[in-house]
Short mmCIF file of C-alpha atoms and ligand atoms in Angstrom, two decimals:
data_model
loop_
_atom_site.label_atom_id
_atom_site.label_comp_id
_atom_site.label_asym_id
_atom_site.label_seq_id
_atom_site.Cartn_x
_atom_site.Cartn_y
_atom_site.Cartn_z
CA MET A 30 -4.76 75.62 -21.00
CA LEU A 31 -3.67 72.01 -21.31
CA VAL A 32 -5.84 71.42 -24.39
CA ALA A 33 -4.54 74.56 -26.01
CA ARG A 34 -0.98 73.47 -25.36
CA ASP A 35 -1.57 70.01 -26.84
CA THR A 36 -3.17 71.50 -29.91
CA GLN A 37 -0.24 73.78 -30.32
CA ILE A 38 2.25 70.93 -30.07
CA SER A 39 0.42 68.80 -32.56
CA ALA A 40 0.08 71.74 -34.91
CA GLU A 41 3.79 72.40 -34.61
CA GLU A 42 4.92 68.85 -35.06
CA GLY A 43 2.15 67.69 -37.36
CA SER A 44 1.92 64.69 -35.06
CA SER A 45 -1.83 64.18 -35.11
CA GLU A 46 -1.83 64.24 -38.87
CA GLN A 47 1.03 61.77 -38.91
CA VAL A 48 -0.83 59.45 -36.56
CA SER A 49 -3.94 59.55 -38.70
CA ILE A 50 -1.92 58.79 -41.84
CA TRP A 51 -0.21 55.97 -40.02
CA LYS A 52 -3.59 54.57 -38.89
CA HIS A 53 -5.05 54.99 -42.37
CA VAL A 54 -2.19 53.15 -44.07
CA TYR A 55 -2.26 50.33 -41.55
CA SER A 56 -6.00 49.88 -41.90
CA VAL A 57 -5.99 49.99 -45.72
CA MET A 58 -3.14 47.49 -45.91
CA ARG A 59 -4.62 45.03 -43.45
CA CYS A 60 -4.79 41.62 -45.16
CA PRO A 61 -8.10 41.68 -47.06
CA GLY A 62 -8.49 37.91 -46.68
CA ALA A 63 -9.17 35.12 -47.26
CA PRO A 64 -6.93 35.01 -44.23
CA CYS A 65 -3.42 34.18 -45.24
CA GLU A 66 -0.58 33.29 -42.93
CA LEU A 67 1.52 36.22 -44.09
CA GLY A 68 -0.47 38.99 -42.39
CA PRO A 69 -1.44 41.00 -40.55
CA HIS A 70 -0.52 43.38 -43.38
CA CYS A 71 -0.42 42.33 -47.00
CA TRP A 72 -0.57 43.79 -50.42
CA ARG A 73 -2.97 41.86 -52.61
CA ASP A 74 -1.85 42.11 -56.20
CA PRO A 75 -4.95 43.19 -58.18
CA PHE A 76 -3.67 40.88 -60.88
CA GLY A 77 -3.55 37.29 -59.72
CA LYS A 78 -4.76 38.17 -56.22
CA LYS A 79 -1.51 36.93 -54.75
CA HIS A 80 -0.68 38.27 -51.29
CA TYR A 81 2.66 39.89 -50.54
CA LYS A 82 3.70 40.30 -46.95
CA LEU A 83 4.25 43.91 -45.91
CA GLY A 84 6.97 44.51 -43.36
CA THR A 85 7.43 47.63 -41.28
CA HIS A 86 9.74 49.19 -43.87
CA HIS A 87 7.13 48.67 -46.62
CA LEU A 88 4.43 50.26 -44.47
CA ARG A 89 6.76 53.11 -43.61
CA SER A 90 7.37 53.80 -47.30
CA LEU A 91 3.59 53.85 -47.85
CA ILE A 92 3.17 56.31 -44.99
CA LYS A 93 5.79 58.50 -46.58
CA TYR A 94 3.98 58.18 -49.90
CA VAL A 95 0.71 59.40 -48.33
CA GLU A 96 2.50 62.16 -46.43
CA GLN A 97 3.83 63.42 -49.73
CA GLY A 98 0.30 63.65 -51.09
CA GLY A 99 -0.10 60.15 -52.55
CA GLU A 100 -3.55 58.61 -52.45
CA LEU A 101 -3.97 55.22 -50.85
CA ASP A 102 -7.53 54.05 -50.49
CA THR A 103 -7.31 50.51 -51.85
CA HIS A 104 -4.64 47.94 -52.60
CA ASP A 105 -4.82 49.10 -56.24
CA ASP A 106 -3.31 52.41 -55.17
CA VAL A 107 -0.03 50.88 -53.99
CA PRO A 108 2.62 52.76 -55.98
CA HIS A 109 4.61 51.19 -58.73
CA ASP A 110 8.02 51.28 -57.07
CA LEU A 111 6.79 49.44 -53.97
CA ARG A 112 5.16 46.81 -56.19
CA GLU A 113 8.45 46.37 -57.98
CA SER A 114 10.36 45.85 -54.76
CA LEU A 115 7.73 43.39 -53.49
CA TYR A 116 8.01 41.42 -56.74
CA ARG A 117 11.78 41.52 -56.50
CA GLU A 118 11.82 40.34 -52.89
CA GLU A 119 9.40 37.55 -53.75
CA GLN A 120 11.58 36.52 -56.68
CA GLN A 121 14.64 36.43 -54.40
CA ARG A 122 12.71 34.37 -51.86
CA LEU A 123 11.70 31.90 -54.58
CA ASP A 124 15.27 31.76 -55.85
CA ARG A 125 16.53 30.89 -52.39
CA LYS A 126 13.80 28.30 -52.04
CA SER A 127 14.53 26.65 -55.36
CA ILE A 128 18.21 26.46 -54.42
CA SER A 129 17.36 24.83 -51.09
CA ASN A 130 14.95 22.49 -52.90
CA GLN A 131 17.75 21.35 -55.14
CA SER A 132 20.11 20.57 -52.29
CA ALA A 133 17.66 18.95 -49.91
CA VAL A 134 14.03 17.99 -49.61
CA THR A 135 12.31 20.94 -48.06
CA THR A 136 10.42 20.45 -44.84
CA SER A 137 8.65 23.77 -44.78
CA CYS A 138 5.42 22.41 -46.26
CA PRO A 139 3.28 19.59 -44.91
CA PRO A 140 4.90 16.33 -45.98
CA ILE A 141 3.11 14.61 -48.83
CA ASN A 142 3.05 10.89 -48.44
CA ILE A 143 3.51 9.86 -52.05
CA THR A 144 2.73 6.21 -51.38
CA ASN A 145 -0.74 7.13 -50.18
CA VAL A 146 -1.54 9.28 -53.17
CA LEU A 147 -2.79 7.59 -56.29
CA PRO A 148 -1.02 8.99 -59.35
CA SER A 149 -4.36 9.56 -61.04
CA GLN A 150 -5.42 11.86 -58.24
CA SER A 151 -2.41 14.11 -58.47
CA PRO A 152 -1.08 14.21 -62.00
CA THR A 153 0.67 17.54 -61.41
CA ARG A 154 2.92 16.24 -58.65
CA SER A 155 6.21 15.11 -60.03
CA PRO A 156 9.70 15.07 -58.53
CA SER A 157 10.87 17.81 -60.87
CA LEU A 158 8.08 20.18 -59.89
CA SER A 159 7.09 20.28 -56.25
CA THR A 160 3.67 21.60 -55.30
CA GLN A 161 5.40 24.57 -53.70
CA ASP A 162 7.08 25.62 -56.89
CA ALA A 163 4.09 24.98 -59.11
CA PRO A 164 2.57 28.14 -60.54
CA VAL A 165 -0.48 28.96 -58.48
CA ARG A 166 -3.65 28.68 -60.50
CA ASP A 167 -6.43 29.98 -58.43
CA SER A 168 -9.88 30.69 -59.86
CA GLY A 169 -8.63 30.79 -63.43
CA TYR A 170 -5.61 32.97 -62.71
CA LEU A 171 -2.15 31.87 -63.59
CA ASN A 172 0.25 33.41 -61.16
CA ILE A 173 3.59 34.13 -62.80
CA PRO A 174 6.22 35.50 -60.41
CA GLY A 175 8.56 38.17 -61.64
CA LEU A 176 8.10 41.13 -63.91
CA ARG A 177 5.12 40.64 -66.17
CA ASP A 178 6.49 42.38 -69.24
CA VAL A 179 9.69 40.36 -69.02
CA ALA A 180 7.61 37.19 -68.87
CA VAL A 181 5.82 38.16 -72.11
CA GLU A 182 9.18 38.71 -73.76
CA GLU A 183 10.65 35.42 -72.55
CA TYR A 184 7.53 33.52 -73.48
CA SER A 185 7.65 34.94 -76.99
CA ASP A 186 11.34 34.01 -77.25
CA TRP A 187 10.50 30.47 -76.24
CA GLN A 188 7.67 30.23 -78.79
CA GLN A 189 10.08 31.43 -81.48
CA SER A 190 12.55 28.75 -80.45
CA GLN A 191 9.90 26.13 -81.16
CA VAL A 192 9.79 26.88 -84.91
CA ARG A 193 12.49 27.18 -87.58
CA ASN A 194 10.67 29.22 -90.19
CA GLU A 195 11.57 32.92 -89.94
CA ALA A 196 8.11 34.02 -91.03
CA LEU A 197 6.54 32.05 -88.19
CA LYS A 198 9.03 33.46 -85.69
CA ALA A 199 7.99 36.91 -86.88
CA GLU A 200 4.35 36.03 -86.20
CA PHE A 201 5.19 35.32 -82.56
CA ARG A 202 6.93 38.67 -82.32
CA LYS A 203 3.81 40.24 -83.80
CA ALA A 204 1.72 38.55 -81.10
CA ARG A 205 4.14 39.79 -78.44
CA ASP A 206 3.92 43.35 -79.76
CA ALA A 207 0.13 43.17 -79.88
CA ALA A 208 0.15 42.10 -76.22
CA PHE A 209 2.47 44.96 -75.29
CA SER A 210 0.43 47.50 -77.22
CA GLU A 211 -2.65 46.62 -75.19
CA GLY A 212 -0.73 46.16 -71.95
CA LEU A 213 -1.72 42.51 -71.77
CA ASP A 214 0.32 40.16 -69.61
CA LEU A 215 0.53 36.39 -69.74
CA GLY A 216 -1.90 35.85 -66.88
CA GLN A 217 -4.55 37.90 -68.64
CA ILE A 218 -3.89 36.36 -72.05
CA PHE A 219 -4.13 32.89 -70.61
CA LYS A 220 -7.32 33.69 -68.72
CA ASP A 221 -9.00 35.28 -71.75
CA GLN A 222 -7.99 32.59 -74.27
CA ASP A 223 -8.88 35.21 -76.86
CA SER A 224 -6.95 34.19 -79.97
CA ALA A 225 -9.41 36.32 -82.00
CA PHE A 226 -7.79 39.44 -80.52
CA PHE A 227 -4.39 38.45 -81.92
CA ILE A 228 -5.88 37.42 -85.26
CA LYS A 229 -7.51 40.85 -85.47
CA GLN A 230 -4.06 42.36 -84.88
CA GLY A 231 -2.83 40.56 -87.97
CA VAL A 232 -1.30 37.48 -86.34
CA LYS A 233 -1.77 34.25 -88.27
CA ARG A 234 -4.48 32.04 -86.86
CA GLY A 235 -2.30 29.11 -85.79
CA ILE A 236 0.27 31.30 -84.12
CA ALA A 237 -2.45 33.26 -82.33
CA ARG A 238 -3.89 30.03 -80.96
CA ARG A 239 -0.45 28.80 -79.87
CA PHE A 240 0.25 32.08 -78.18
CA VAL A 241 -2.80 31.88 -75.92
CA THR A 242 -2.88 28.14 -75.22
CA ASP A 243 0.75 27.30 -74.40
CA ILE A 244 1.22 29.75 -71.54
CA ASP A 245 0.54 27.41 -68.63
CA TYR A 246 2.74 24.73 -70.19
CA TRP A 247 5.57 27.24 -70.55
CA VAL A 248 5.17 28.53 -67.00
CA LYS A 249 5.36 24.99 -65.61
CA GLN A 250 8.30 23.92 -67.76
CA TYR A 251 10.39 27.04 -67.77
CA GLN A 252 9.77 28.70 -64.43
CA PRO A 253 12.71 26.94 -62.73
CA VAL A 254 15.01 28.21 -65.48
CA ARG A 255 13.67 31.76 -65.18
CA ARG A 256 14.30 31.67 -61.45
CA ASN A 257 17.90 30.66 -61.88
CA PRO A 258 19.85 33.45 -60.13
CA ALA A 259 22.76 33.02 -62.53
CA ARG A 260 20.56 34.31 -65.34
CA LEU A 261 19.25 37.18 -63.23
CA SER A 262 22.69 38.37 -62.23
CA HIS A 263 23.35 40.13 -65.54
CA PRO A 264 20.54 42.65 -65.84
CA ASP A 265 22.60 44.81 -68.19
CA SER A 266 22.82 42.13 -70.82
CA SER A 267 19.14 42.57 -71.68
CA THR A 268 19.69 45.87 -73.45
ZN1 ZN B 318 -2.79 38.37 -46.90
#
């Protein structure tokens, strides 16, 4: 009797199915390691392998996604709109951090005793670019926060600003369009260092080489500018 009643309730409310979806989502989205301090639930970006902390509301939206028939078996299955909001939240967090870095020395990371560090051992540490804000390069990946297609666009704009000749500027736009047409982002282009691809697409040799080699320099130099909230506050101006 009791079993029959329970079955009936769960059939009516769909509760057992909901519980199993809930369990499934929580187990798929458990931090895949190497253990990070964000966990217990993370989304690991298939590109760049960066971890994004998942809060209850993120997990709830994933549960809803599965309930509506979405498939979620690996981190690669995380739907586009959730990825976008995770990127956006991360960008906002970085914006806040860079603002607090400008006003005061941050204490959220282990203090680095500069006097004990020989300059030759840490050439990347400079007052203008703290280790926290440095783009994370981990096993050959260049981690570029923000929307990846926007980064390609901005990078191409910057390359064009480095030359005066209109024909050369056009070559950089050609390289940008070639990247878009193959869905390549800056992290991938930098990792591949495949200037031959761009040359094959009709980009002049020198420009193709510039386009693949300057990415990490640009990320380091121009990231703080890209994170400036003042520039992000006019999304309509991009059209
Ligand atoms: Zn994690």
